[in-house]
Amino acid sequence: MEWAGIPAAELNIPLTLTSGQSFGWHELENGRWIGAVGETGVLLEPEEDGFRWATWPEGRWDVIQRYLALDVDIEGLYRTWTAADASFALLIERFRGLRVLRQSADTVLCAFVCSSCNNVPRIARMIRALARMTGRRIIAPWAADLFAEPSLTHVGRLAEDVLREAGFGYRARYLAQLGTRIAAQGTDSLSELAFLRWDEARTRLMALPGVGPKVADCVGLFGLGHDHVIPVDRHVRRYVVSRHRPDLAGKSLTTNVYTALASAFRGIMGPYAGWAQQYVFMAARTRRDSDS
DNA sequence: CTCCGCCCTAGTG
DNA sequence: CACTAGGGCGGA
């Protein structure tokens, strides 16, 4: 394995890989993490002052560097956030090194269409099942049971009843329709959305079956590299309402309220508000007592 | 424009 | 058994 001298304070690998953005990773008993980035197999071994890594095919540091968004100066983000909101220092202290991953739009779309009214363990099971059904096996010397991430073209070949049989529930129809819809547009994947302005890409995403504001924003942030985009889920909603928009307490999450909450949070946290959102989400998710 | 019931399933109290 | 888990959709 090769060495990368990026300390845990700038990249907390276990935290980032389990923070609910990506669902295909699993941890070995020796503390190593195995997953697929597209069709590349990846092995990570985190330590305090850096991490060891390997890929299959070998030597793909470019894949790792991009996936982990190592070009982003996270210390700079911390300074910006604490200057904007001093109380954010607590969240940074708790989740230091948490990063937003740069995934493919295809993968993110499949994952978050499956996320509705669902829990993380089950979403992870679904994504692994999808990869197994659609992807190609990655034969790495250090991985016994690894598959490439699902792409929409492959998902499009799966019939709805096959997906239902595999336990996807009502999301089976969305996935099956997504595949045929993308094929009908004559495009191989969603990557072309990366060349559009975000508001236009978002409109196109929301025209797809099973894709509303929340899922579209997940694709924007996790899959298209739009760092300012904030998926407003129940956790982020509660945080922004209580801290910044108490006037919106008790109002149901309509399009207008959704937009108001997102712009309030973005107005304070700035161009990397999507990254900040990930910290708020983690804090709410790992809190064990009841809410206010 | 807002509200509400429904969609599937597995895990929890 | 009742309830919930990181939504979206269609009808009222």
PDB file of C-alpha atoms (C1' of nucleotides) in Angstrom:
ATOM      1  CA  MET A   1       0.000   0.000   0.000  1.00  0.00           C
ATOM      2  CA  GLU A   2       1.051   3.568  -0.574  1.00  0.00           C
ATOM      3  CA  TRP A   3       1.155   6.394   1.936  1.00  0.00           C
ATOM      4  CA  ALA A   4      -0.614   9.770   1.907  1.00  0.00           C
ATOM      5  CA  GLY A   5       0.390  12.273   4.588  1.00  0.00           C
ATOM      6  CA  ILE A   6      -3.009  13.814   5.176  1.00  0.00           C
ATOM      7  CA  PRO A   7      -3.803  13.795   8.901  1.00  0.00           C
ATOM      8  CA  ALA A   8      -7.099  12.669  10.373  1.00  0.00           C
ATOM      9  CA  ALA A   9      -7.772  16.264  11.401  1.00  0.00           C
ATOM     10  CA  GLU A  10      -8.132  17.112   7.721  1.00  0.00           C
ATOM     11  CA  LEU A  11      -9.691  13.830   6.626  1.00  0.00           C
ATOM     12  CA  ASN A  12     -11.491  11.550   9.054  1.00  0.00           C
ATOM     13  CA  ILE A  13     -11.982   8.493   6.865  1.00  0.00           C
ATOM     14  CA  PRO A  14     -14.283   6.360   9.062  1.00  0.00           C
ATOM     15  CA  LEU A  15     -16.462   9.349   9.903  1.00  0.00           C
ATOM     16  CA  THR A  16     -16.699  10.504   6.299  1.00  0.00           C
ATOM     17  CA  LEU A  17     -17.474   7.059   4.914  1.00  0.00           C
ATOM     18  CA  THR A  18     -20.260   6.470   7.454  1.00  0.00           C
ATOM     19  CA  SER A  19     -21.804   9.921   7.366  1.00  0.00           C
ATOM     20  CA  GLY A  20     -24.690   8.913   5.135  1.00  0.00           C
ATOM     21  CA  GLN A  21     -23.479  10.294   1.814  1.00  0.00           C
ATOM     22  CA  SER A  22     -22.154   7.031   0.448  1.00  0.00           C
ATOM     23  CA  PHE A  23     -23.469   3.581   1.226  1.00  0.00           C
ATOM     24  CA  GLY A  24     -21.148   1.091  -0.408  1.00  0.00           C
ATOM     25  CA  TRP A  25     -18.222   0.979   2.022  1.00  0.00           C
ATOM     26  CA  HIS A  26     -17.514  -1.657   4.611  1.00  0.00           C
ATOM     27  CA  GLU A  27     -14.899  -1.935   7.307  1.00  0.00           C
ATOM     28  CA  LEU A  28     -12.649  -4.960   7.756  1.00  0.00           C
ATOM     29  CA  GLU A  29     -11.698  -6.212  11.188  1.00  0.00           C
ATOM     30  CA  ASN A  30      -8.215  -4.708  10.877  1.00  0.00           C
ATOM     31  CA  GLY A  31      -9.613  -1.196  10.461  1.00  0.00           C
ATOM     32  CA  ARG A  32      -9.235  -1.072   6.705  1.00  0.00           C
ATOM     33  CA  TRP A  33     -12.058   0.160   4.504  1.00  0.00           C
ATOM     34  CA  ILE A  34     -13.034  -1.346   1.161  1.00  0.00           C
ATOM     35  CA  GLY A  35     -15.302   0.175  -1.455  1.00  0.00           C
ATOM     36  CA  ALA A  36     -15.737   0.994  -5.105  1.00  0.00           C
ATOM     37  CA  VAL A  37     -15.406   4.378  -6.764  1.00  0.00           C
ATOM     38  CA  GLY A  38     -17.074   3.875 -10.103  1.00  0.00           C
ATOM     39  CA  GLU A  39     -15.353   0.790 -11.422  1.00  0.00           C
ATOM     40  CA  THR A  40     -12.186   1.258  -9.390  1.00  0.00           C
ATOM     41  CA  GLY A  41     -11.679  -0.802  -6.268  1.00  0.00           C
ATOM     42  CA  VAL A  42     -10.344   1.188  -3.305  1.00  0.00           C
ATOM     43  CA  LEU A  43      -8.700   0.111  -0.062  1.00  0.00           C
ATOM     44  CA  LEU A  44      -8.054   2.660   2.715  1.00  0.00           C
ATOM     45  CA  GLU A  45      -6.235   2.257   6.010  1.00  0.00           C
ATOM     46  CA  PRO A  46      -6.576   5.361   8.187  1.00  0.00           C
ATOM     47  CA  GLU A  47      -3.972   6.384  10.758  1.00  0.00           C
ATOM     48  CA  GLU A  48      -3.555   9.492  12.865  1.00  0.00           C
ATOM     49  CA  ASP A  49      -1.102  11.390  10.684  1.00  0.00           C
ATOM     50  CA  GLY A  50      -2.139  10.018   7.309  1.00  0.00           C
ATOM     51  CA  PHE A  51      -3.550   6.991   5.560  1.00  0.00           C
ATOM     52  CA  ARG A  52      -2.408   4.081   3.436  1.00  0.00           C
ATOM     53  CA  TRP A  53      -4.195   3.361   0.209  1.00  0.00           C
ATOM     54  CA  ALA A  54      -4.398   0.976  -2.700  1.00  0.00           C
ATOM     55  CA  THR A  55      -6.576   0.846  -5.776  1.00  0.00           C
ATOM     56  CA  TRP A  56      -7.488  -1.754  -8.366  1.00  0.00           C
ATOM     57  CA  PRO A  57      -6.354  -1.216 -11.064  1.00  0.00           C
ATOM     58  CA  GLU A  58      -3.283  -0.018  -9.191  1.00  0.00           C
ATOM     59  CA  GLY A  59      -1.917   3.458  -8.737  1.00  0.00           C
ATOM     60  CA  ARG A  60      -5.077   5.519  -9.191  1.00  0.00           C
ATOM     61  CA  TRP A  61      -4.244   8.322  -6.757  1.00  0.00           C
ATOM     62  CA  ASP A  62      -6.233  10.644  -9.015  1.00  0.00           C
ATOM     63  CA  VAL A  63      -9.388   8.659  -8.235  1.00  0.00           C
ATOM     64  CA  ILE A  64      -8.785   8.859  -4.503  1.00  0.00           C
ATOM     65  CA  GLN A  65      -7.840  12.511  -4.514  1.00  0.00           C
ATOM     66  CA  ARG A  66     -10.951  13.486  -6.391  1.00  0.00           C
ATOM     67  CA  TYR A  67     -13.338  11.218  -4.476  1.00  0.00           C
ATOM     68  CA  LEU A  68     -12.143  12.523  -1.106  1.00  0.00           C
ATOM     69  CA  ALA A  69     -12.165  16.137  -2.361  1.00  0.00           C
ATOM     70  CA  LEU A  70      -8.599  16.611  -1.145  1.00  0.00           C
ATOM     71  CA  ASP A  71      -8.307  19.863  -3.086  1.00  0.00           C
ATOM     72  CA  VAL A  72     -10.586  21.548  -0.562  1.00  0.00           C
ATOM     73  CA  ASP A  73      -8.796  23.389   2.254  1.00  0.00           C
ATOM     74  CA  ILE A  74     -10.925  22.273   5.160  1.00  0.00           C
ATOM     75  CA  GLU A  75      -9.058  24.375   7.746  1.00  0.00           C
ATOM     76  CA  GLY A  76     -10.012  27.423   5.717  1.00  0.00           C
ATOM     77  CA  LEU A  77     -13.645  26.329   5.836  1.00  0.00           C
ATOM     78  CA  TYR A  78     -13.441  25.986   9.613  1.00  0.00           C
ATOM     79  CA  ARG A  79     -12.151  29.536   9.960  1.00  0.00           C
ATOM     80  CA  THR A  80     -14.924  30.863   7.730  1.00  0.00           C
ATOM     81  CA  TRP A  81     -17.651  28.986   9.565  1.00  0.00           C
ATOM     82  CA  THR A  82     -16.577  29.954  13.063  1.00  0.00           C
ATOM     83  CA  ALA A  83     -16.276  33.564  11.985  1.00  0.00           C
ATOM     84  CA  ALA A  84     -19.841  33.406  10.680  1.00  0.00           C
ATOM     85  CA  ASP A  85     -21.270  31.518  13.662  1.00  0.00           C
ATOM     86  CA  ALA A  86     -19.092  31.055  16.754  1.00  0.00           C
ATOM     87  CA  SER A  87     -21.222  28.176  18.045  1.00  0.00           C
ATOM     88  CA  PHE A  88     -20.278  26.146  15.005  1.00  0.00           C
ATOM     89  CA  ALA A  89     -16.919  25.516  16.672  1.00  0.00           C
ATOM     90  CA  LEU A  90     -18.586  22.796  18.738  1.00  0.00           C
ATOM     91  CA  LEU A  91     -19.662  20.911  15.632  1.00  0.00           C
ATOM     92  CA  ILE A  92     -16.193  21.251  14.121  1.00  0.00           C
ATOM     93  CA  GLU A  93     -14.630  19.895  17.286  1.00  0.00           C
ATOM     94  CA  ARG A  94     -16.933  16.891  17.248  1.00  0.00           C
ATOM     95  CA  PHE A  95     -16.637  16.064  13.562  1.00  0.00           C
ATOM     96  CA  ARG A  96     -13.222  17.374  12.601  1.00  0.00           C
ATOM     97  CA  GLY A  97     -12.074  15.910   9.295  1.00  0.00           C
ATOM     98  CA  LEU A  98     -15.559  15.177   7.974  1.00  0.00           C
ATOM     99  CA  ARG A  99     -15.626  15.830   4.237  1.00  0.00           C
ATOM    100  CA  VAL A 100     -18.150  15.865   1.441  1.00  0.00           C
ATOM    101  CA  LEU A 101     -17.347  13.133  -1.065  1.00  0.00           C
ATOM    102  CA  ARG A 102     -17.317  13.738  -4.790  1.00  0.00           C
ATOM    103  CA  GLN A 103     -19.318  10.861  -6.213  1.00  0.00           C
ATOM    104  CA  SER A 104     -20.904  10.213  -9.578  1.00  0.00           C
ATOM    105  CA  ALA A 105     -24.359  11.690 -10.096  1.00  0.00           C
ATOM    106  CA  ASP A 106     -25.665   8.259 -11.119  1.00  0.00           C
ATOM    107  CA  THR A 107     -24.669   6.617  -7.888  1.00  0.00           C
ATOM    108  CA  VAL A 108     -26.000   9.424  -5.740  1.00  0.00           C
ATOM    109  CA  LEU A 109     -29.311   9.492  -7.557  1.00  0.00           C
ATOM    110  CA  CYS A 110     -29.843   5.754  -7.108  1.00  0.00           C
ATOM    111  CA  ALA A 111     -28.904   5.923  -3.453  1.00  0.00           C
ATOM    112  CA  PHE A 112     -31.117   8.852  -2.502  1.00  0.00           C
ATOM    113  CA  VAL A 113     -34.114   7.709  -4.466  1.00  0.00           C
ATOM    114  CA  CYS A 114     -33.860   4.671  -2.195  1.00  0.00           C
ATOM    115  CA  SER A 115     -33.437   6.806   0.921  1.00  0.00           C
ATOM    116  CA  SER A 116     -37.014   7.997   1.314  1.00  0.00           C
ATOM    117  CA  CYS A 117     -38.702   6.806   4.508  1.00  0.00           C
ATOM    118  CA  ASN A 118     -35.752   4.542   5.062  1.00  0.00           C
ATOM    119  CA  ASN A 119     -32.816   4.000   7.387  1.00  0.00           C
ATOM    120  CA  VAL A 120     -29.097   3.915   6.676  1.00  0.00           C
ATOM    121  CA  PRO A 121     -28.505   0.168   7.184  1.00  0.00           C
ATOM    122  CA  ARG A 122     -31.313  -0.725   4.827  1.00  0.00           C
ATOM    123  CA  ILE A 123     -30.227   1.861   2.242  1.00  0.00           C
ATOM    124  CA  ALA A 124     -26.754   0.339   2.357  1.00  0.00           C
ATOM    125  CA  ARG A 125     -28.191  -3.133   1.813  1.00  0.00           C
ATOM    126  CA  MET A 126     -30.199  -1.872  -1.167  1.00  0.00           C
ATOM    127  CA  ILE A 127     -27.188  -0.190  -2.761  1.00  0.00           C
ATOM    128  CA  ARG A 128     -25.065  -3.289  -2.327  1.00  0.00           C
ATOM    129  CA  ALA A 129     -27.866  -5.362  -3.876  1.00  0.00           C
ATOM    130  CA  LEU A 130     -28.091  -2.906  -6.755  1.00  0.00           C
ATOM    131  CA  ALA A 131     -24.354  -3.045  -7.336  1.00  0.00           C
ATOM    132  CA  ARG A 132     -24.497  -6.815  -7.278  1.00  0.00           C
ATOM    133  CA  MET A 133     -27.347  -6.889  -9.788  1.00  0.00           C
ATOM    134  CA  THR A 134     -25.975  -4.278 -12.159  1.00  0.00           C
ATOM    135  CA  GLY A 135     -22.286  -3.789 -11.697  1.00  0.00           C
ATOM    136  CA  ARG A 136     -19.310  -5.780 -12.707  1.00  0.00           C
ATOM    137  CA  ARG A 137     -17.298  -7.641 -10.133  1.00  0.00           C
ATOM    138  CA  ILE A 138     -13.995  -6.021  -9.227  1.00  0.00           C
ATOM    139  CA  ILE A 139     -11.351  -8.714  -8.897  1.00  0.00           C
ATOM    140  CA  ALA A 140      -8.835  -7.045  -6.627  1.00  0.00           C
ATOM    141  CA  PRO A 141      -6.281  -9.210  -4.788  1.00  0.00           C
ATOM    142  CA  TRP A 142      -7.442  -7.723  -1.457  1.00  0.00           C
ATOM    143  CA  ALA A 143     -11.202  -7.778  -2.050  1.00  0.00           C
ATOM    144  CA  ALA A 144     -13.321 -10.893  -2.034  1.00  0.00           C
ATOM    145  CA  ASP A 145     -16.790  -9.514  -2.712  1.00  0.00           C
ATOM    146  CA  LEU A 146     -16.591  -6.133  -4.427  1.00  0.00           C
ATOM    147  CA  PHE A 147     -18.742  -4.722  -7.225  1.00  0.00           C
ATOM    148  CA  ALA A 148     -18.591  -1.531  -9.288  1.00  0.00           C
ATOM    149  CA  GLU A 149     -21.021   1.209  -8.329  1.00  0.00           C
ATOM    150  CA  PRO A 150     -24.347   1.022 -10.165  1.00  0.00           C
ATOM    151  CA  SER A 151     -24.860   3.298 -13.166  1.00  0.00           C
ATOM    152  CA  LEU A 152     -28.267   4.299 -14.458  1.00  0.00           C
ATOM    153  CA  THR A 153     -27.784   2.547 -17.775  1.00  0.00           C
ATOM    154  CA  HIS A 154     -27.298  -0.721 -15.935  1.00  0.00           C
ATOM    155  CA  VAL A 155     -30.168  -0.030 -13.558  1.00  0.00           C
ATOM    156  CA  GLY A 156     -32.366   0.632 -16.598  1.00  0.00           C
ATOM    157  CA  ARG A 157     -32.023  -2.978 -17.630  1.00  0.00           C
ATOM    158  CA  LEU A 158     -33.657  -4.176 -14.420  1.00  0.00           C
ATOM    159  CA  ALA A 159     -37.401  -4.739 -14.497  1.00  0.00           C
ATOM    160  CA  GLU A 160     -39.544  -3.246 -11.760  1.00  0.00           C
ATOM    161  CA  ASP A 161     -40.784  -6.605 -10.490  1.00  0.00           C
ATOM    162  CA  VAL A 162     -37.203  -7.855 -10.219  1.00  0.00           C
ATOM    163  CA  LEU A 163     -36.403  -4.868  -8.013  1.00  0.00           C
ATOM    164  CA  ARG A 164     -39.516  -5.399  -5.915  1.00  0.00           C
ATOM    165  CA  GLU A 165     -38.515  -8.999  -5.484  1.00  0.00           C
ATOM    166  CA  ALA A 166     -35.155  -7.763  -4.239  1.00  0.00           C
ATOM    167  CA  GLY A 167     -36.881  -5.717  -1.513  1.00  0.00           C
ATOM    168  CA  PHE A 168     -36.856  -2.172  -2.911  1.00  0.00           C
ATOM    169  CA  GLY A 169     -40.549  -1.647  -2.168  1.00  0.00           C
ATOM    170  CA  TYR A 170     -42.247   1.294  -3.851  1.00  0.00           C
ATOM    171  CA  ARG A 171     -38.823   2.641  -4.869  1.00  0.00           C
ATOM    172  CA  ALA A 172     -38.588  -0.171  -7.421  1.00  0.00           C
ATOM    173  CA  ARG A 173     -40.837   1.731  -9.822  1.00  0.00           C
ATOM    174  CA  TYR A 174     -38.750   4.912  -9.515  1.00  0.00           C
ATOM    175  CA  LEU A 175     -35.505   3.101 -10.257  1.00  0.00           C
ATOM    176  CA  ALA A 176     -36.933   1.217 -13.220  1.00  0.00           C
ATOM    177  CA  GLN A 177     -38.439   4.396 -14.651  1.00  0.00           C
ATOM    178  CA  LEU A 178     -35.228   6.335 -14.107  1.00  0.00           C
ATOM    179  CA  GLY A 179     -33.305   3.883 -16.234  1.00  0.00           C
ATOM    180  CA  THR A 180     -35.731   3.987 -19.142  1.00  0.00           C
ATOM    181  CA  ARG A 181     -36.081   7.764 -18.885  1.00  0.00           C
ATOM    182  CA  ILE A 182     -32.345   8.312 -19.095  1.00  0.00           C
ATOM    183  CA  ALA A 183     -32.095   5.887 -21.997  1.00  0.00           C
ATOM    184  CA  ALA A 184     -34.900   7.749 -23.786  1.00  0.00           C
ATOM    185  CA  GLN A 185     -32.976  11.018 -23.444  1.00  0.00           C
ATOM    186  CA  GLY A 186     -30.189   9.392 -25.382  1.00  0.00           C
ATOM    187  CA  THR A 187     -27.608  10.051 -22.695  1.00  0.00           C
ATOM    188  CA  ASP A 188     -25.435   7.551 -20.975  1.00  0.00           C
ATOM    189  CA  SER A 189     -25.573   9.110 -17.560  1.00  0.00           C
ATOM    190  CA  LEU A 190     -26.309  12.271 -15.692  1.00  0.00           C
ATOM    191  CA  SER A 191     -22.786  13.600 -16.083  1.00  0.00           C
ATOM    192  CA  GLU A 192     -23.922  16.103 -18.700  1.00  0.00           C
ATOM    193  CA  LEU A 193     -25.741  17.914 -15.890  1.00  0.00           C
ATOM    194  CA  ALA A 194     -22.343  19.021 -14.668  1.00  0.00           C
ATOM    195  CA  PHE A 195     -22.108  21.424 -17.580  1.00  0.00           C
ATOM    196  CA  LEU A 196     -25.379  23.182 -16.794  1.00  0.00           C
ATOM    197  CA  ARG A 197     -26.065  25.942 -14.324  1.00  0.00           C
ATOM    198  CA  TRP A 198     -27.244  24.428 -11.079  1.00  0.00           C
ATOM    199  CA  ASP A 199     -30.758  25.849 -11.185  1.00  0.00           C
ATOM    200  CA  GLU A 200     -31.276  24.365 -14.632  1.00  0.00           C
ATOM    201  CA  ALA A 201     -29.733  21.020 -13.686  1.00  0.00           C
ATOM    202  CA  ARG A 202     -31.964  20.976 -10.608  1.00  0.00           C
ATOM    203  CA  THR A 203     -35.076  21.556 -12.692  1.00  0.00           C
ATOM    204  CA  ARG A 204     -34.130  18.671 -14.946  1.00  0.00           C
ATOM    205  CA  LEU A 205     -33.455  16.396 -11.993  1.00  0.00           C
ATOM    206  CA  MET A 206     -36.788  17.199 -10.401  1.00  0.00           C
ATOM    207  CA  ALA A 207     -38.546  16.229 -13.617  1.00  0.00           C
ATOM    208  CA  LEU A 208     -37.363  12.676 -13.040  1.00  0.00           C
ATOM    209  CA  PRO A 209     -39.613  10.177 -11.239  1.00  0.00           C
ATOM    210  CA  GLY A 210     -38.920   9.894  -7.530  1.00  0.00           C
ATOM    211  CA  VAL A 211     -36.840  13.070  -7.477  1.00  0.00           C
ATOM    212  CA  GLY A 212     -38.040  16.043  -5.444  1.00  0.00           C
ATOM    213  CA  PRO A 213     -36.116  18.971  -3.921  1.00  0.00           C
ATOM    214  CA  LYS A 214     -34.297  16.915  -1.306  1.00  0.00           C
ATOM    215  CA  VAL A 215     -33.029  14.190  -3.639  1.00  0.00           C
ATOM    216  CA  ALA A 216     -32.132  16.720  -6.352  1.00  0.00           C
ATOM    217  CA  ASP A 217     -30.058  18.678  -3.847  1.00  0.00           C
ATOM    218  CA  CYS A 218     -28.282  15.528  -2.728  1.00  0.00           C
ATOM    219  CA  VAL A 219     -27.292  14.902  -6.344  1.00  0.00           C
ATOM    220  CA  GLY A 220     -26.110  18.494  -6.652  1.00  0.00           C
ATOM    221  CA  LEU A 221     -23.968  18.418  -3.522  1.00  0.00           C
ATOM    222  CA  PHE A 222     -22.685  14.830  -3.447  1.00  0.00           C
ATOM    223  CA  GLY A 223     -22.744  14.041  -7.168  1.00  0.00           C
ATOM    224  CA  LEU A 224     -22.143  17.258  -9.101  1.00  0.00           C
ATOM    225  CA  GLY A 225     -19.751  19.118  -6.826  1.00  0.00           C
ATOM    226  CA  HIS A 226     -22.057  22.044  -6.045  1.00  0.00           C
ATOM    227  CA  ASP A 227     -20.635  22.781  -2.615  1.00  0.00           C
ATOM    228  CA  HIS A 228     -23.162  25.478  -1.765  1.00  0.00           C
ATOM    229  CA  VAL A 229     -26.223  23.239  -2.215  1.00  0.00           C
ATOM    230  CA  ILE A 230     -28.020  22.194   0.964  1.00  0.00           C
ATOM    231  CA  PRO A 231     -30.302  19.170   1.096  1.00  0.00           C
ATOM    232  CA  VAL A 232     -32.885  20.156   3.705  1.00  0.00           C
ATOM    233  CA  ASP A 233     -33.920  17.075   5.614  1.00  0.00           C
ATOM    234  CA  ARG A 234     -35.727  16.938   8.946  1.00  0.00           C
ATOM    235  CA  HIS A 235     -32.480  17.409  10.878  1.00  0.00           C
ATOM    236  CA  VAL A 236     -31.249  20.450   8.984  1.00  0.00           C
ATOM    237  CA  ARG A 237     -34.735  21.841   9.027  1.00  0.00           C
ATOM    238  CA  ARG A 238     -34.954  21.643  12.807  1.00  0.00           C
ATOM    239  CA  TYR A 239     -31.531  23.232  13.204  1.00  0.00           C
ATOM    240  CA  VAL A 240     -32.172  26.164  10.880  1.00  0.00           C
ATOM    241  CA  VAL A 241     -35.657  26.791  12.260  1.00  0.00           C
ATOM    242  CA  SER A 242     -34.489  26.849  15.869  1.00  0.00           C
ATOM    243  CA  ARG A 243     -31.387  28.958  15.287  1.00  0.00           C
ATOM    244  CA  HIS A 244     -32.221  31.242  12.391  1.00  0.00           C
ATOM    245  CA  ARG A 245     -35.866  31.092  11.346  1.00  0.00           C
ATOM    246  CA  PRO A 246     -38.084  30.537  14.419  1.00  0.00           C
ATOM    247  CA  ASP A 247     -40.908  32.135  12.467  1.00  0.00           C
ATOM    248  CA  LEU A 248     -41.039  28.987  10.323  1.00  0.00           C
ATOM    249  CA  ALA A 249     -41.588  26.646  13.263  1.00  0.00           C
ATOM    250  CA  GLY A 250     -44.554  24.364  12.786  1.00  0.00           C
ATOM    251  CA  LYS A 251     -44.953  25.179   9.107  1.00  0.00           C
ATOM    252  CA  SER A 252     -44.961  22.174   6.831  1.00  0.00           C
ATOM    253  CA  LEU A 253     -42.064  21.712   4.475  1.00  0.00           C
ATOM    254  CA  THR A 254     -43.488  23.129   1.260  1.00  0.00           C
ATOM    255  CA  THR A 255     -41.324  24.279  -1.624  1.00  0.00           C
ATOM    256  CA  ASN A 256     -41.322  27.823  -0.314  1.00  0.00           C
ATOM    257  CA  VAL A 257     -40.342  26.859   3.211  1.00  0.00           C
ATOM    258  CA  TYR A 258     -37.686  24.510   1.870  1.00  0.00           C
ATOM    259  CA  THR A 259     -36.153  27.322  -0.199  1.00  0.00           C
ATOM    260  CA  ALA A 260     -36.330  29.784   2.674  1.00  0.00           C
ATOM    261  CA  LEU A 261     -34.520  27.422   5.038  1.00  0.00           C
ATOM    262  CA  ALA A 262     -31.831  26.623   2.471  1.00  0.00           C
ATOM    263  CA  SER A 263     -31.098  30.250   1.660  1.00  0.00           C
ATOM    264  CA  ALA A 264     -31.061  31.235   5.328  1.00  0.00           C
ATOM    265  CA  PHE A 265     -28.411  28.625   6.062  1.00  0.00           C
ATOM    266  CA  ARG A 266     -26.428  29.393   2.914  1.00  0.00           C
ATOM    267  CA  GLY A 267     -26.562  33.111   3.634  1.00  0.00           C
ATOM    268  CA  ILE A 268     -24.757  32.520   6.919  1.00  0.00           C
ATOM    269  CA  MET A 269     -22.346  29.689   6.093  1.00  0.00           C
ATOM    270  CA  GLY A 270     -21.338  30.783   2.611  1.00  0.00           C
ATOM    271  CA  PRO A 271     -20.245  29.008  -0.579  1.00  0.00           C
ATOM    272  CA  TYR A 272     -19.424  25.735   1.201  1.00  0.00           C
ATOM    273  CA  ALA A 273     -22.720  25.653   3.068  1.00  0.00           C
ATOM    274  CA  GLY A 274     -23.332  22.134   1.751  1.00  0.00           C
ATOM    275  CA  TRP A 275     -20.283  20.957   3.673  1.00  0.00           C
ATOM    276  CA  ALA A 276     -21.503  22.733   6.789  1.00  0.00           C
ATOM    277  CA  GLN A 277     -24.880  21.057   6.337  1.00  0.00           C
ATOM    278  CA  GLN A 278     -23.119  17.692   6.655  1.00  0.00           C
ATOM    279  CA  TYR A 279     -21.909  18.655  10.151  1.00  0.00           C
ATOM    280  CA  VAL A 280     -25.375  19.717  11.229  1.00  0.00           C
ATOM    281  CA  PHE A 281     -26.788  16.481   9.883  1.00  0.00           C
ATOM    282  CA  MET A 282     -24.254  14.375  11.762  1.00  0.00           C
ATOM    283  CA  ALA A 283     -24.907  16.217  15.013  1.00  0.00           C
ATOM    284  CA  ALA A 284     -28.636  15.660  14.745  1.00  0.00           C
ATOM    285  CA  ARG A 285     -28.279  12.059  13.666  1.00  0.00           C
ATOM    286  CA  THR A 286     -25.954  10.994  16.439  1.00  0.00           C
ATOM    287  CA  ARG A 287     -27.840  12.799  19.148  1.00  0.00           C
ATOM    288  CA  ARG A 288     -29.467  10.205  21.317  1.00  0.00           C
ATOM    289  CA  ASP A 289     -31.830  12.152  23.528  1.00  0.00           C
ATOM    290  CA  SER A 290     -35.151  13.509  22.354  1.00  0.00           C
ATOM    291  CA  ASP A 291     -35.499  16.835  20.580  1.00  0.00           C
ATOM    292  CA  SER A 292     -37.130  20.050  21.594  1.00  0.00           C
TER     293      SER A 292
ATOM    294  C1'  DC B   1     -50.217  27.222  -2.374  1.00  0.00           C
ATOM    295  C1'  DT B   2     -51.015  24.013   1.636  1.00  0.00           C
ATOM    296  C1'  DC B   3     -52.365  19.788   3.645  1.00  0.00           C
ATOM    297  C1'  DC B   4     -52.854  14.807   3.838  1.00  0.00           C
ATOM    298  C1'  DG B   5     -52.919   9.790   2.891  1.00  0.00           C
ATOM    299  C1'  DC B   6     -50.427   6.626   0.672  1.00  0.00           C
ATOM    300  C1'  DC B   7     -46.416   4.013  -1.055  1.00  0.00           C
ATOM    301  C1'  DC B   8     -42.851  -0.927   0.847  1.00  0.00           C
ATOM    302  C1'  DT B   9     -40.116  -3.003   4.423  1.00  0.00           C
ATOM    303  C1'  DA B  10     -37.323  -3.972   8.476  1.00  0.00           C
ATOM    304  C1'  DG B  11     -36.089  -2.729  12.934  1.00  0.00           C
ATOM    305  C1'  DT B  12     -37.527  -1.044  17.492  1.00  0.00           C
ATOM    306  C1'  DG B  13     -40.287  -0.372  21.882  1.00  0.00           C
TER     307       DG B  13
ATOM    308  C1'  DC C   1     -49.099  -4.362  17.640  1.00  0.00           C
ATOM    309  C1'  DA C   2     -47.785   0.612  16.838  1.00  0.00           C
ATOM    310  C1'  DC C   3     -44.439   3.310  15.208  1.00  0.00           C
ATOM    311  C1'  DT C   4     -40.718   5.180  12.620  1.00  0.00           C
ATOM    312  C1'  DA C   5     -36.880   5.681   9.366  1.00  0.00           C
ATOM    313  C1'  DG C   6     -32.597  11.445   5.760  1.00  0.00           C
ATOM    314  C1'  DG C   7     -39.352  11.840   0.412  1.00  0.00           C
ATOM    315  C1'  DG C   8     -42.317  12.098  -3.432  1.00  0.00           C
ATOM    316  C1'  DC C   9     -46.727  12.069  -5.568  1.00  0.00           C
ATOM    317  C1'  DG C  10     -51.482  12.891  -6.469  1.00  0.00           C
ATOM    318  C1'  DG C  11     -55.783  14.423  -4.898  1.00  0.00           C
ATOM    319  C1'  DA C  12     -58.692  17.438  -2.043  1.00  0.00           C
TER     320       DA C  12
END
